Short mmCIF file of C-alpha atoms in Angstrom, two decimals:
data_model
loop_
_atom_site.label_atom_id
_atom_site.label_comp_id
_atom_site.label_asym_id
_atom_site.label_seq_id
_atom_site.Cartn_x
_atom_site.Cartn_y
_atom_site.Cartn_z
CA MET A 1 -2.40 -11.40 -9.36
CA MET A 2 -3.88 -10.36 -12.71
CA TYR A 3 -4.08 -6.73 -11.52
CA LYS A 4 -0.36 -6.72 -10.67
CA ALA A 5 0.56 -8.17 -14.08
CA ILE A 6 -1.47 -5.53 -15.89
CA ARG A 7 -0.05 -2.74 -13.71
CA ASP A 8 3.52 -3.95 -14.25
CA LYS A 9 3.00 -3.99 -18.02
CA GLU A 10 1.58 -0.46 -17.95
CA VAL A 11 4.51 0.79 -15.84
CA VAL A 12 6.97 -0.57 -18.41
CA GLU A 13 5.01 1.13 -21.20
CA LEU A 14 5.01 4.43 -19.29
CA LYS A 15 8.76 4.23 -18.60
CA ASN A 16 9.38 3.50 -22.30
CA ALA A 17 7.17 6.44 -23.32
CA LEU A 18 9.13 8.78 -21.02
CA GLN A 19 12.34 7.86 -22.84
CA LYS A 20 11.11 9.92 -25.81
CA PHE A 21 10.97 13.19 -23.84
CA PRO A 22 13.79 15.55 -22.84
CA ASN A 23 15.32 14.52 -19.51
CA TYR A 24 13.10 11.42 -19.66
CA GLN A 25 10.22 13.20 -17.96
CA TYR A 26 7.05 15.02 -18.87
CA ASP A 27 5.83 18.15 -17.11
CA TRP A 28 2.34 19.35 -18.02
CA ASP A 29 3.01 22.83 -16.56
CA GLU A 30 6.13 23.42 -18.65
CA ASN A 31 4.22 22.42 -21.78
CA ASP A 32 1.15 24.58 -21.01
CA GLU A 33 -1.19 21.62 -21.25
CA PRO A 34 -4.16 20.75 -19.06
CA ARG A 35 -3.12 18.36 -16.32
CA PRO A 36 -4.60 14.86 -16.35
CA ARG A 37 -6.76 13.95 -13.37
CA ILE A 38 -6.42 10.72 -11.45
CA VAL A 39 -7.62 9.12 -8.24
CA ALA A 40 -4.86 8.25 -5.79
CA SER A 41 -4.10 7.55 -2.16
CA PRO A 42 -0.50 8.69 -1.74
CA LYS A 43 1.52 7.44 1.21
CA HIS A 44 0.94 9.47 4.35
CA SER A 45 -2.63 10.13 3.19
CA ASP A 46 -5.58 8.73 5.08
CA TYR A 47 -7.95 8.66 2.14
CA THR A 48 -8.33 8.41 -1.63
CA SER A 49 -8.88 11.67 -3.44
CA ASP A 50 -8.78 13.37 -6.84
CA TYR A 51 -5.46 14.78 -8.01
CA GLU A 52 -3.96 16.50 -11.01
CA VAL A 53 -0.72 15.06 -12.34
CA CYS A 54 1.94 17.76 -12.64
CA ARG A 55 4.95 15.72 -13.73
CA ILE A 56 6.14 12.17 -14.34
CA THR A 57 9.88 11.54 -14.14
CA GLU A 58 12.27 8.80 -15.19
CA ASN A 59 12.57 8.00 -11.50
CA LEU A 60 9.14 6.37 -11.74
CA GLY A 61 8.89 3.70 -9.10
CA TYR A 62 6.66 2.01 -6.58
CA ASP A 63 6.50 5.11 -4.39
CA CYS A 64 8.19 7.89 -6.39
CA GLY A 65 8.39 9.68 -9.72
CA ILE A 66 4.85 11.02 -10.05
CA PHE A 67 4.11 14.53 -8.79
CA ILE A 68 0.45 15.15 -8.07
CA LYS A 69 -1.51 18.16 -6.83
CA ASP A 70 -4.34 17.70 -4.35
CA LEU A 71 -7.39 19.45 -5.80
CA GLU A 72 -8.64 20.48 -2.35
CA SER A 73 -5.49 21.71 -0.61
CA GLY A 74 -3.36 22.59 -3.64
CA GLU A 75 -0.43 20.70 -2.11
CA VAL A 76 1.92 18.95 -4.55
CA VAL A 77 3.31 15.63 -3.35
CA GLU A 78 5.46 12.94 -4.91
CA THR A 79 4.00 9.46 -5.13
CA GLY A 80 4.50 6.31 -7.16
CA TYR A 81 2.45 3.96 -9.26
CA ALA A 82 1.49 1.76 -6.30
CA PHE A 83 -0.71 4.49 -4.87
CA LEU A 84 -2.74 5.18 -8.02
CA GLU A 85 -6.19 3.77 -8.67
CA PHE A 86 -6.24 0.87 -11.13
CA GLY A 87 -6.41 2.23 -14.69
CA SER A 88 -4.66 5.51 -13.88
CA ILE A 89 -1.38 4.51 -15.50
CA ASP A 90 -3.16 3.64 -18.73
CA SER A 91 -4.96 6.99 -18.71
CA LEU A 92 -1.63 8.79 -18.15
CA LEU A 93 -0.23 7.00 -21.19
CA ASP A 94 -3.18 8.34 -23.18
CA GLU A 95 -2.51 11.88 -21.90
CA LEU A 96 1.13 11.99 -23.00
CA PRO A 97 1.51 13.78 -26.32
CA GLU A 98 2.50 11.78 -29.36
CA ILE A 99 6.14 12.11 -30.34
CA THR A 100 6.91 11.95 -34.05
CA GLU A 101 10.39 10.69 -34.75
#
């Protein structure tokens, strides 16, 4: 139960952070920045693996809004926060650039 509460708080923080970017999303490729790495087990996957995060969109949800690239196959798939390893959302928050207003 504590895990879910922490995750839910982090999801709200990530959604709020995305509001500061154009189109309410952040794309590491468009900004020529190194992609953050996470551990995930996206739906339709049989195992947990390492991925690079390509983009996070305002459509962020349980099973959508996060585009990740499999480091082995190179395939990009869409997933959501429910399929990320605990702590990944917090690390993504750290990887977003600071916006000065």
